[in-house]
């Protein structure tokens, strides 16, 4: 999850001296905080305005959906926690120029959608509804928490021949661990946070793994994976992305960038080139990219390509 304000971040750490249970409950509330909402950036405004808007209802909350292009091949975009669909504007323009139909949504409590609370089940539900309307997707592309959602749905109810995970992680455990590290939570507080997380979803640890861990339970055979992560990502370090890449062997490609952090990597030329190559020509096209434009692109073996 994204960083929380410093004053709020100190609350669980302070409470842990009194009660790890209380501290874990405070951390849980912070973990699922979605405010403040991200505004549309000026550079993305034109693409955001050009979208054809629709609505769908997820667990009683009305979401805003977006469409661009009119091709027969449809790509689904999934934004991250505290993100919004408009962040994909540079990629949307590239995909539409290549003849793709692009669909996205703002999750509950995000962007232009209603609601004050949400979790991964809403991303899954929205994706399932969009698939029912638009048919099978040729690719599912997710950023940060949206990457986890992309991996989850591609392994279950919304299969696709290609998945792109940008600045993401392979399982909820990575987000929980990074959040605990950021807030300097002790072990009992972290355990309480994980317990509250599982209780919210109504499942035990084994089911969390089966449903949401794409390392322990990789994508279906035949699904191509592109993993993109910046080495300087301070919000979500790339260690889990490396595990994800390794778990998928020869059907995964890894693009590691430098100096872009967690958000700018989404619109970087190297990222756009690799994504367009994957959706237009598959893994072979990714392998054939000009090394001068993607100097940090790595193949399944981990060697520079």
PDB file of C-alpha atoms in Angstrom:
ATOM      1  CA  UNK A   1       0.000   0.000   0.000  1.00  0.00           C
ATOM      2  CA  UNK A   2       1.189   3.602  -0.488  1.00  0.00           C
ATOM      3  CA  UNK A   3       2.849   5.580   2.244  1.00  0.00           C
ATOM      4  CA  UNK A   4       0.743   7.113   4.992  1.00  0.00           C
ATOM      5  CA  UNK A   5       1.348  10.491   6.654  1.00  0.00           C
ATOM      6  CA  UNK A   6       4.167  10.421   9.191  1.00  0.00           C
ATOM      7  CA  UNK A   7       1.997  11.369  12.177  1.00  0.00           C
ATOM      8  CA  UNK A   8      -0.509   8.600  11.451  1.00  0.00           C
ATOM      9  CA  UNK A   9       2.279   6.142  10.756  1.00  0.00           C
ATOM     10  CA  UNK A  10       3.649   6.634  14.279  1.00  0.00           C
ATOM     11  CA  UNK A  11       0.323   5.736  15.920  1.00  0.00           C
ATOM     12  CA  UNK A  12       0.572   1.907  15.720  1.00  0.00           C
ATOM     13  CA  UNK A  13       4.220   1.992  16.757  1.00  0.00           C
ATOM     14  CA  UNK A  14       3.328   4.055  19.840  1.00  0.00           C
ATOM     15  CA  UNK A  15       0.293   1.906  20.665  1.00  0.00           C
ATOM     16  CA  UNK A  16       2.383  -1.284  20.502  1.00  0.00           C
ATOM     17  CA  UNK A  17       3.985  -0.320  23.813  1.00  0.00           C
ATOM     18  CA  UNK A  18       0.525  -0.628  25.386  1.00  0.00           C
ATOM     19  CA  UNK A  19      -1.112  -3.376  23.344  1.00  0.00           C
ATOM     20  CA  UNK A  20      -0.020  -5.200  20.175  1.00  0.00           C
ATOM     21  CA  UNK A  21      -3.689  -5.946  19.528  1.00  0.00           C
ATOM     22  CA  UNK A  22      -4.603  -2.258  19.626  1.00  0.00           C
ATOM     23  CA  UNK A  23      -1.547  -1.426  17.524  1.00  0.00           C
ATOM     24  CA  UNK A  24      -2.466  -4.080  14.971  1.00  0.00           C
ATOM     25  CA  UNK A  25      -6.007  -2.742  14.760  1.00  0.00           C
ATOM     26  CA  UNK A  26      -4.705   0.773  14.154  1.00  0.00           C
ATOM     27  CA  UNK A  27      -2.323  -0.534  11.506  1.00  0.00           C
ATOM     28  CA  UNK A  28      -5.190  -2.391   9.857  1.00  0.00           C
ATOM     29  CA  UNK A  29      -7.219   0.818   9.581  1.00  0.00           C
ATOM     30  CA  UNK A  30      -4.242   2.649   8.086  1.00  0.00           C
ATOM     31  CA  UNK A  31      -3.517  -0.208   5.681  1.00  0.00           C
ATOM     32  CA  UNK A  32      -6.956   0.139   4.106  1.00  0.00           C
ATOM     33  CA  UNK A  33      -7.012   3.951   4.069  1.00  0.00           C
ATOM     34  CA  UNK A  34      -7.656   5.277   0.548  1.00  0.00           C
ATOM     35  CA  UNK A  35      -7.594   9.027   1.145  1.00  0.00           C
ATOM     36  CA  UNK A  36      -6.588  11.456  -0.136  1.00  0.00           C
ATOM     37  CA  UNK A  37      -7.929  10.663  -3.591  1.00  0.00           C
ATOM     38  CA  UNK A  38      -5.591  11.200  -6.506  1.00  0.00           C
ATOM     39  CA  UNK A  39      -6.567  14.019  -8.848  1.00  0.00           C
ATOM     40  CA  UNK A  40      -6.240  13.762 -12.625  1.00  0.00           C
ATOM     41  CA  UNK A  41      -2.859  15.119 -13.649  1.00  0.00           C
ATOM     42  CA  UNK A  42      -2.843  17.938 -16.203  1.00  0.00           C
ATOM     43  CA  UNK A  43      -0.773  15.813 -18.571  1.00  0.00           C
ATOM     44  CA  UNK A  44      -3.414  13.061 -18.459  1.00  0.00           C
ATOM     45  CA  UNK A  45      -6.495  15.303 -18.611  1.00  0.00           C
ATOM     46  CA  UNK A  46      -7.099  15.130 -22.367  1.00  0.00           C
ATOM     47  CA  UNK A  47      -7.035  11.325 -22.441  1.00  0.00           C
ATOM     48  CA  UNK A  48      -9.203  11.193 -19.329  1.00  0.00           C
ATOM     49  CA  UNK A  49     -11.755  13.512 -20.965  1.00  0.00           C
ATOM     50  CA  UNK A  50     -11.752  11.518 -24.204  1.00  0.00           C
ATOM     51  CA  UNK A  51     -12.902   8.331 -22.466  1.00  0.00           C
ATOM     52  CA  UNK A  52     -16.368   6.949 -22.978  1.00  0.00           C
ATOM     53  CA  UNK A  53     -17.776   6.643 -19.467  1.00  0.00           C
ATOM     54  CA  UNK A  54     -20.042   4.004 -18.012  1.00  0.00           C
ATOM     55  CA  UNK A  55     -21.001   2.618 -14.623  1.00  0.00           C
ATOM     56  CA  UNK A  56     -21.152  -0.701 -12.833  1.00  0.00           C
ATOM     57  CA  UNK A  57     -22.013  -1.665  -9.271  1.00  0.00           C
ATOM     58  CA  UNK A  58     -19.626  -3.613  -7.062  1.00  0.00           C
ATOM     59  CA  UNK A  59     -20.804  -4.761  -3.635  1.00  0.00           C
ATOM     60  CA  UNK A  60     -23.345  -1.934  -3.550  1.00  0.00           C
ATOM     61  CA  UNK A  61     -20.969   0.810  -4.723  1.00  0.00           C
ATOM     62  CA  UNK A  62     -21.248   2.485  -8.126  1.00  0.00           C
ATOM     63  CA  UNK A  63     -17.994   2.630 -10.084  1.00  0.00           C
ATOM     64  CA  UNK A  64     -17.035   4.767 -13.056  1.00  0.00           C
ATOM     65  CA  UNK A  65     -15.727   2.810 -16.034  1.00  0.00           C
ATOM     66  CA  UNK A  66     -13.736   4.082 -19.007  1.00  0.00           C
ATOM     67  CA  UNK A  67     -13.329   2.997 -22.628  1.00  0.00           C
ATOM     68  CA  UNK A  68     -11.013   4.153 -25.375  1.00  0.00           C
ATOM     69  CA  UNK A  69     -10.656   2.904 -28.936  1.00  0.00           C
ATOM     70  CA  UNK A  70     -12.894   0.514 -30.829  1.00  0.00           C
ATOM     71  CA  UNK A  71     -10.730  -2.377 -31.977  1.00  0.00           C
ATOM     72  CA  UNK A  72     -11.693  -6.030 -31.713  1.00  0.00           C
ATOM     73  CA  UNK A  73      -8.856  -6.742 -29.238  1.00  0.00           C
ATOM     74  CA  UNK A  74      -9.616  -5.533 -25.721  1.00  0.00           C
ATOM     75  CA  UNK A  75      -7.081  -4.743 -22.994  1.00  0.00           C
ATOM     76  CA  UNK A  76      -8.019  -4.317 -19.317  1.00  0.00           C
ATOM     77  CA  UNK A  77      -6.108  -1.811 -17.158  1.00  0.00           C
ATOM     78  CA  UNK A  78      -6.098  -2.012 -13.342  1.00  0.00           C
ATOM     79  CA  UNK A  79      -4.849   0.939 -11.292  1.00  0.00           C
ATOM     80  CA  UNK A  80      -3.251   0.610  -7.874  1.00  0.00           C
ATOM     81  CA  UNK A  81      -4.146   1.602  -4.321  1.00  0.00           C
ATOM     82  CA  UNK A  82      -4.851   5.344  -4.127  1.00  0.00           C
ATOM     83  CA  UNK A  83      -4.458   5.438  -7.881  1.00  0.00           C
ATOM     84  CA  UNK A  84      -6.917   5.985 -10.706  1.00  0.00           C
ATOM     85  CA  UNK A  85      -7.417   4.873 -14.296  1.00  0.00           C
ATOM     86  CA  UNK A  86      -6.165   8.170 -15.730  1.00  0.00           C
ATOM     87  CA  UNK A  87      -2.619   7.269 -14.642  1.00  0.00           C
ATOM     88  CA  UNK A  88      -2.542   4.922 -17.624  1.00  0.00           C
ATOM     89  CA  UNK A  89      -3.067   7.780 -20.103  1.00  0.00           C
ATOM     90  CA  UNK A  90       0.279   7.390 -21.932  1.00  0.00           C
ATOM     91  CA  UNK A  91      -0.292   3.641 -22.297  1.00  0.00           C
ATOM     92  CA  UNK A  92      -3.904   4.198 -23.378  1.00  0.00           C
ATOM     93  CA  UNK A  93      -2.724   6.427 -26.221  1.00  0.00           C
ATOM     94  CA  UNK A  94      -0.180   3.843 -27.339  1.00  0.00           C
ATOM     95  CA  UNK A  95      -2.690   0.986 -27.231  1.00  0.00           C
ATOM     96  CA  UNK A  96      -5.388   2.901 -29.119  1.00  0.00           C
ATOM     97  CA  UNK A  97      -2.839   3.893 -31.768  1.00  0.00           C
ATOM     98  CA  UNK A  98      -2.147   0.173 -32.239  1.00  0.00           C
ATOM     99  CA  UNK A  99      -5.848  -0.518 -32.768  1.00  0.00           C
ATOM    100  CA  UNK A 100      -6.768  -1.863 -29.333  1.00  0.00           C
ATOM    101  CA  UNK A 101      -9.959  -1.308 -27.390  1.00  0.00           C
ATOM    102  CA  UNK A 102      -9.029  -0.315 -23.825  1.00  0.00           C
ATOM    103  CA  UNK A 103     -11.222  -0.570 -20.719  1.00  0.00           C
ATOM    104  CA  UNK A 104     -10.560   0.488 -17.131  1.00  0.00           C
ATOM    105  CA  UNK A 105     -12.348   1.618 -13.979  1.00  0.00           C
ATOM    106  CA  UNK A 106     -11.819   3.610 -10.820  1.00  0.00           C
ATOM    107  CA  UNK A 107     -12.163   1.257  -7.849  1.00  0.00           C
ATOM    108  CA  UNK A 108     -14.455   2.138  -4.929  1.00  0.00           C
ATOM    109  CA  UNK A 109     -13.102   5.079  -2.895  1.00  0.00           C
ATOM    110  CA  UNK A 110     -10.754   5.907  -5.767  1.00  0.00           C
ATOM    111  CA  UNK A 111     -10.767   8.443  -8.571  1.00  0.00           C
ATOM    112  CA  UNK A 112     -14.272   9.412  -9.672  1.00  0.00           C
ATOM    113  CA  UNK A 113     -16.016   6.384  -8.158  1.00  0.00           C
ATOM    114  CA  UNK A 114     -18.162   6.444  -5.058  1.00  0.00           C
ATOM    115  CA  UNK A 115     -17.545   4.719  -1.758  1.00  0.00           C
ATOM    116  CA  UNK A 116     -15.248   5.072   1.226  1.00  0.00           C
ATOM    117  CA  UNK A 117     -13.798   1.580   1.570  1.00  0.00           C
ATOM    118  CA  UNK A 118     -12.586  -1.188  -0.691  1.00  0.00           C
ATOM    119  CA  UNK A 119     -10.336  -4.234  -1.009  1.00  0.00           C
ATOM    120  CA  UNK A 120      -9.103  -6.598  -3.694  1.00  0.00           C
ATOM    121  CA  UNK A 121     -12.479  -8.293  -4.053  1.00  0.00           C
ATOM    122  CA  UNK A 122     -13.791  -5.139  -5.721  1.00  0.00           C
ATOM    123  CA  UNK A 123     -11.065  -5.203  -8.374  1.00  0.00           C
ATOM    124  CA  UNK A 124     -11.918  -8.845  -9.057  1.00  0.00           C
ATOM    125  CA  UNK A 125     -15.673  -8.230  -9.220  1.00  0.00           C
ATOM    126  CA  UNK A 126     -15.292  -5.231 -11.537  1.00  0.00           C
ATOM    127  CA  UNK A 127     -13.007  -7.188 -13.872  1.00  0.00           C
ATOM    128  CA  UNK A 128     -15.467 -10.062 -14.022  1.00  0.00           C
ATOM    129  CA  UNK A 129     -18.300  -7.699 -14.918  1.00  0.00           C
ATOM    130  CA  UNK A 130     -16.256  -5.973 -17.606  1.00  0.00           C
ATOM    131  CA  UNK A 131     -15.329  -9.332 -19.113  1.00  0.00           C
ATOM    132  CA  UNK A 132     -19.022 -10.247 -19.234  1.00  0.00           C
ATOM    133  CA  UNK A 133     -19.711  -7.058 -21.206  1.00  0.00           C
ATOM    134  CA  UNK A 134     -16.658  -6.888 -23.469  1.00  0.00           C
ATOM    135  CA  UNK A 135     -15.627 -10.522 -23.838  1.00  0.00           C
ATOM    136  CA  UNK A 136     -12.213 -12.032 -23.247  1.00  0.00           C
ATOM    137  CA  UNK A 137      -9.259  -9.691 -22.821  1.00  0.00           C
ATOM    138  CA  UNK A 138      -6.098 -10.133 -24.865  1.00  0.00           C
ATOM    139  CA  UNK A 139      -4.088  -8.707 -21.976  1.00  0.00           C
ATOM    140  CA  UNK A 140      -4.552  -7.555 -18.389  1.00  0.00           C
ATOM    141  CA  UNK A 141      -2.195  -4.827 -17.197  1.00  0.00           C
ATOM    142  CA  UNK A 142      -1.931  -3.776 -13.561  1.00  0.00           C
ATOM    143  CA  UNK A 143       0.105  -1.224 -11.637  1.00  0.00           C
ATOM    144  CA  UNK A 144       1.122  -1.735  -7.987  1.00  0.00           C
ATOM    145  CA  UNK A 145      -1.875  -3.193  -6.123  1.00  0.00           C
ATOM    146  CA  UNK A 146      -3.561  -3.459  -9.523  1.00  0.00           C
ATOM    147  CA  UNK A 147      -0.789  -5.833 -10.577  1.00  0.00           C
ATOM    148  CA  UNK A 148      -1.738  -8.168  -7.730  1.00  0.00           C
ATOM    149  CA  UNK A 149      -5.359  -7.943  -8.876  1.00  0.00           C
ATOM    150  CA  UNK A 150      -4.315  -8.682 -12.479  1.00  0.00           C
ATOM    151  CA  UNK A 151      -2.430 -11.793 -11.404  1.00  0.00           C
ATOM    152  CA  UNK A 152      -5.342 -12.891  -9.238  1.00  0.00           C
ATOM    153  CA  UNK A 153      -8.037 -12.649 -11.897  1.00  0.00           C
ATOM    154  CA  UNK A 154      -5.849 -14.129 -14.632  1.00  0.00           C
ATOM    155  CA  UNK A 155      -5.365 -17.191 -12.420  1.00  0.00           C
ATOM    156  CA  UNK A 156      -9.066 -17.597 -11.741  1.00  0.00           C
ATOM    157  CA  UNK A 157     -12.162 -16.091 -13.340  1.00  0.00           C
ATOM    158  CA  UNK A 158     -10.732 -13.715 -15.966  1.00  0.00           C
ATOM    159  CA  UNK A 159      -8.046 -15.629 -17.873  1.00  0.00           C
ATOM    160  CA  UNK A 160      -5.988 -13.825 -20.525  1.00  0.00           C
ATOM    161  CA  UNK A 161      -3.104 -14.834 -22.781  1.00  0.00           C
ATOM    162  CA  UNK A 162      -0.883 -12.040 -21.431  1.00  0.00           C
ATOM    163  CA  UNK A 163      -0.451 -10.303 -18.065  1.00  0.00           C
ATOM    164  CA  UNK A 164       1.695  -7.281 -17.222  1.00  0.00           C
ATOM    165  CA  UNK A 165       2.636  -6.573 -13.589  1.00  0.00           C
ATOM    166  CA  UNK A 166       4.137  -3.096 -13.158  1.00  0.00           C
ATOM    167  CA  UNK A 167       5.666  -2.138  -9.784  1.00  0.00           C
ATOM    168  CA  UNK A 168       3.594  -4.850  -8.136  1.00  0.00           C
ATOM    169  CA  UNK A 169       3.941  -7.921  -5.983  1.00  0.00           C
ATOM    170  CA  UNK A 170       3.059 -11.606  -6.211  1.00  0.00           C
ATOM    171  CA  UNK A 171       0.906 -11.826  -3.071  1.00  0.00           C
ATOM    172  CA  UNK A 172      -0.748  -9.735  -0.340  1.00  0.00           C
ATOM    173  CA  UNK A 173       2.001 -10.815   2.050  1.00  0.00           C
ATOM    174  CA  UNK A 174       4.460  -8.550   0.248  1.00  0.00           C
ATOM    175  CA  UNK A 175       2.208  -5.514   0.722  1.00  0.00           C
ATOM    176  CA  UNK A 176       1.652  -6.374   4.381  1.00  0.00           C
ATOM    177  CA  UNK A 177       5.370  -6.892   4.968  1.00  0.00           C
ATOM    178  CA  UNK A 178       6.347  -3.633   3.303  1.00  0.00           C
ATOM    179  CA  UNK A 179       3.661  -1.752   5.232  1.00  0.00           C
ATOM    180  CA  UNK A 180       4.925  -3.266   8.494  1.00  0.00           C
ATOM    181  CA  UNK A 181       8.493  -2.307   7.614  1.00  0.00           C
ATOM    182  CA  UNK A 182       7.490   1.250   6.753  1.00  0.00           C
ATOM    183  CA  UNK A 183       5.657   1.677  10.057  1.00  0.00           C
ATOM    184  CA  UNK A 184       8.347  -0.178  12.063  1.00  0.00           C
ATOM    185  CA  UNK A 185       5.790  -2.622  13.420  1.00  0.00           C
ATOM    186  CA  UNK A 186       6.945  -5.347  15.788  1.00  0.00           C
ATOM    187  CA  UNK A 187       6.129  -9.015  15.204  1.00  0.00           C
ATOM    188  CA  UNK A 188       2.989  -9.230  17.406  1.00  0.00           C
ATOM    189  CA  UNK A 189       1.527  -6.091  15.824  1.00  0.00           C
ATOM    190  CA  UNK A 190       2.285  -7.392  12.341  1.00  0.00           C
ATOM    191  CA  UNK A 191       0.655 -10.710  13.183  1.00  0.00           C
ATOM    192  CA  UNK A 192      -2.478  -8.885  14.355  1.00  0.00           C
ATOM    193  CA  UNK A 193      -2.518  -6.862  11.117  1.00  0.00           C
ATOM    194  CA  UNK A 194      -2.323 -10.061   9.057  1.00  0.00           C
ATOM    195  CA  UNK A 195      -5.063 -11.647  11.150  1.00  0.00           C
ATOM    196  CA  UNK A 196      -7.372  -8.659  10.606  1.00  0.00           C
ATOM    197  CA  UNK A 197      -6.574  -8.723   6.889  1.00  0.00           C
ATOM    198  CA  UNK A 198      -7.586 -12.383   6.582  1.00  0.00           C
ATOM    199  CA  UNK A 199     -10.680 -11.814   8.706  1.00  0.00           C
ATOM    200  CA  UNK A 200     -11.785  -8.998   6.402  1.00  0.00           C
ATOM    201  CA  UNK A 201     -11.633 -11.350   3.424  1.00  0.00           C
ATOM    202  CA  UNK A 202     -13.208 -14.177   5.419  1.00  0.00           C
ATOM    203  CA  UNK A 203     -10.461 -16.695   4.615  1.00  0.00           C
ATOM    204  CA  UNK A 204      -7.572 -18.433   6.350  1.00  0.00           C
ATOM    205  CA  UNK A 205      -3.875 -18.236   5.493  1.00  0.00           C
ATOM    206  CA  UNK A 206      -3.976 -21.291   3.218  1.00  0.00           C
ATOM    207  CA  UNK A 207      -6.830 -19.805   1.203  1.00  0.00           C
ATOM    208  CA  UNK A 208      -5.046 -16.453   0.939  1.00  0.00           C
ATOM    209  CA  UNK A 209      -2.130 -18.303  -0.652  1.00  0.00           C
ATOM    210  CA  UNK A 210      -4.288 -20.363  -2.988  1.00  0.00           C
ATOM    211  CA  UNK A 211      -6.336 -17.396  -4.123  1.00  0.00           C
ATOM    212  CA  UNK A 212      -3.805 -14.573  -4.204  1.00  0.00           C
ATOM    213  CA  UNK A 213      -0.218 -15.918  -4.306  1.00  0.00           C
ATOM    214  CA  UNK A 214       1.061 -16.056  -7.884  1.00  0.00           C
ATOM    215  CA  UNK A 215       4.443 -17.480  -6.856  1.00  0.00           C
ATOM    216  CA  UNK A 216       3.062 -20.458  -4.962  1.00  0.00           C
ATOM    217  CA  UNK A 217       0.326 -20.818  -7.598  1.00  0.00           C
ATOM    218  CA  UNK A 218       1.598 -19.392 -10.918  1.00  0.00           C
ATOM    219  CA  UNK A 219      -0.418 -18.244 -13.901  1.00  0.00           C
ATOM    220  CA  UNK A 220      -1.938 -20.946 -16.127  1.00  0.00           C
ATOM    221  CA  UNK A 221       0.295 -22.618 -18.687  1.00  0.00           C
ATOM    222  CA  UNK A 222       0.365 -20.596 -21.860  1.00  0.00           C
ATOM    223  CA  UNK A 223      -0.111 -17.225 -20.152  1.00  0.00           C
ATOM    224  CA  UNK A 224       2.759 -14.872 -20.953  1.00  0.00           C
ATOM    225  CA  UNK A 225       3.988 -12.561 -18.189  1.00  0.00           C
ATOM    226  CA  UNK A 226       5.834  -9.258 -18.350  1.00  0.00           C
ATOM    227  CA  UNK A 227       7.182  -7.987 -15.014  1.00  0.00           C
ATOM    228  CA  UNK A 228       8.265  -4.339 -14.831  1.00  0.00           C
ATOM    229  CA  UNK A 229       9.871  -2.841 -11.731  1.00  0.00           C
ATOM    230  CA  UNK A 230      12.238   0.009 -10.944  1.00  0.00           C
ATOM    231  CA  UNK A 231      15.302  -0.695  -8.837  1.00  0.00           C
ATOM    232  CA  UNK A 232      14.726   2.581  -6.954  1.00  0.00           C
ATOM    233  CA  UNK A 233      11.099   1.871  -6.034  1.00  0.00           C
ATOM    234  CA  UNK A 234      10.843   2.924  -2.388  1.00  0.00           C
ATOM    235  CA  UNK A 235       7.131   2.196  -2.045  1.00  0.00           C
ATOM    236  CA  UNK A 236       7.297  -1.438  -3.123  1.00  0.00           C
ATOM    237  CA  UNK A 237      10.824  -2.886  -3.455  1.00  0.00           C
ATOM    238  CA  UNK A 238      11.355  -5.173  -6.425  1.00  0.00           C
ATOM    239  CA  UNK A 239      12.217  -8.355  -4.496  1.00  0.00           C
ATOM    240  CA  UNK A 240       8.741  -9.841  -4.875  1.00  0.00           C
ATOM    241  CA  UNK A 241       8.667  -9.014  -8.582  1.00  0.00           C
ATOM    242  CA  UNK A 242      11.919 -10.937  -8.985  1.00  0.00           C
ATOM    243  CA  UNK A 243      10.324 -13.941  -7.269  1.00  0.00           C
ATOM    244  CA  UNK A 244       7.306 -13.635  -9.521  1.00  0.00           C
ATOM    245  CA  UNK A 245       9.483 -13.561 -12.624  1.00  0.00           C
ATOM    246  CA  UNK A 246      11.511 -16.572 -11.510  1.00  0.00           C
ATOM    247  CA  UNK A 247       8.372 -18.579 -10.702  1.00  0.00           C
ATOM    248  CA  UNK A 248       7.185 -18.318 -14.324  1.00  0.00           C
ATOM    249  CA  UNK A 249      10.388 -19.423 -16.016  1.00  0.00           C
ATOM    250  CA  UNK A 250      10.609 -19.118 -19.786  1.00  0.00           C
ATOM    251  CA  UNK A 251       7.175 -17.522 -20.172  1.00  0.00           C
ATOM    252  CA  UNK A 252       8.151 -14.425 -18.208  1.00  0.00           C
ATOM    253  CA  UNK A 253      10.177 -11.389 -19.175  1.00  0.00           C
ATOM    254  CA  UNK A 254      11.620  -8.917 -16.687  1.00  0.00           C
ATOM    255  CA  UNK A 255      12.188  -5.226 -17.312  1.00  0.00           C
ATOM    256  CA  UNK A 256      14.124  -3.434 -14.582  1.00  0.00           C
ATOM    257  CA  UNK A 257      14.486   0.321 -14.835  1.00  0.00           C
ATOM    258  CA  UNK A 258      16.518   2.826 -12.853  1.00  0.00           C
ATOM    259  CA  UNK A 259      15.615   6.162 -11.276  1.00  0.00           C
ATOM    260  CA  UNK A 260      11.875   6.073 -12.020  1.00  0.00           C
ATOM    261  CA  UNK A 261      10.480   4.990  -8.667  1.00  0.00           C
ATOM    262  CA  UNK A 262       7.019   3.561  -8.122  1.00  0.00           C
ATOM    263  CA  UNK A 263       4.872   5.814 -10.295  1.00  0.00           C
ATOM    264  CA  UNK A 264       6.939   7.280 -13.131  1.00  0.00           C
ATOM    265  CA  UNK A 265       7.815   3.768 -14.321  1.00  0.00           C
ATOM    266  CA  UNK A 266       4.195   3.460 -15.464  1.00  0.00           C
ATOM    267  CA  UNK A 267       4.673   6.006 -18.240  1.00  0.00           C
ATOM    268  CA  UNK A 268       8.348   5.441 -19.057  1.00  0.00           C
ATOM    269  CA  UNK A 269       9.255   4.804 -22.708  1.00  0.00           C
ATOM    270  CA  UNK A 270      10.868   1.482 -21.830  1.00  0.00           C
ATOM    271  CA  UNK A 271       7.683   0.310 -20.118  1.00  0.00           C
ATOM    272  CA  UNK A 272       5.430   1.450 -22.964  1.00  0.00           C
ATOM    273  CA  UNK A 273       7.666  -0.212 -25.559  1.00  0.00           C
ATOM    274  CA  UNK A 274       7.728  -3.516 -23.685  1.00  0.00           C
ATOM    275  CA  UNK A 275       3.964  -3.580 -23.105  1.00  0.00           C
ATOM    276  CA  UNK A 276       3.149  -2.764 -26.730  1.00  0.00           C
ATOM    277  CA  UNK A 277       5.615  -5.404 -27.902  1.00  0.00           C
ATOM    278  CA  UNK A 278       3.976  -8.026 -25.695  1.00  0.00           C
ATOM    279  CA  UNK A 279       0.389  -7.308 -26.759  1.00  0.00           C
ATOM    280  CA  UNK A 280       1.231  -7.030 -30.459  1.00  0.00           C
ATOM    281  CA  UNK A 281       3.860  -9.725 -30.889  1.00  0.00           C
ATOM    282  CA  UNK A 282       4.182 -11.767 -27.703  1.00  0.00           C
ATOM    283  CA  UNK A 283       7.343 -12.630 -25.814  1.00  0.00           C
ATOM    284  CA  UNK A 284       9.386 -12.877 -29.023  1.00  0.00           C
ATOM    285  CA  UNK A 285       8.606  -9.240 -29.753  1.00  0.00           C
ATOM    286  CA  UNK A 286       9.706  -8.265 -26.239  1.00  0.00           C
ATOM    287  CA  UNK A 287      12.961 -10.145 -26.815  1.00  0.00           C
ATOM    288  CA  UNK A 288      13.431  -8.256 -30.079  1.00  0.00           C
ATOM    289  CA  UNK A 289      13.254  -4.772 -28.590  1.00  0.00           C
ATOM    290  CA  UNK A 290      16.138  -2.422 -29.280  1.00  0.00           C
ATOM    291  CA  UNK A 291      18.520  -2.725 -26.292  1.00  0.00           C
ATOM    292  CA  UNK A 292      19.333   0.959 -26.681  1.00  0.00           C
ATOM    293  CA  UNK A 293      15.741   1.807 -25.724  1.00  0.00           C
ATOM    294  CA  UNK A 294      15.365  -0.862 -23.041  1.00  0.00           C
ATOM    295  CA  UNK A 295      18.868  -1.201 -21.593  1.00  0.00           C
ATOM    296  CA  UNK A 296      17.692  -2.987 -18.469  1.00  0.00           C
ATOM    297  CA  UNK A 297      15.386  -5.511 -20.096  1.00  0.00           C
ATOM    298  CA  UNK A 298      16.076  -9.008 -18.825  1.00  0.00           C
ATOM    299  CA  UNK A 299      14.898 -12.355 -20.161  1.00  0.00           C
ATOM    300  CA  UNK A 300      13.657 -15.332 -18.216  1.00  0.00           C
ATOM    301  CA  UNK A 301      17.181 -16.426 -17.355  1.00  0.00           C
ATOM    302  CA  UNK A 302      17.914 -13.095 -15.704  1.00  0.00           C
ATOM    303  CA  UNK A 303      20.622 -12.201 -18.256  1.00  0.00           C
ATOM    304  CA  UNK A 304      20.625  -8.837 -20.007  1.00  0.00           C
ATOM    305  CA  UNK A 305      18.931  -8.957 -23.392  1.00  0.00           C
TER     306      UNK A 305
END
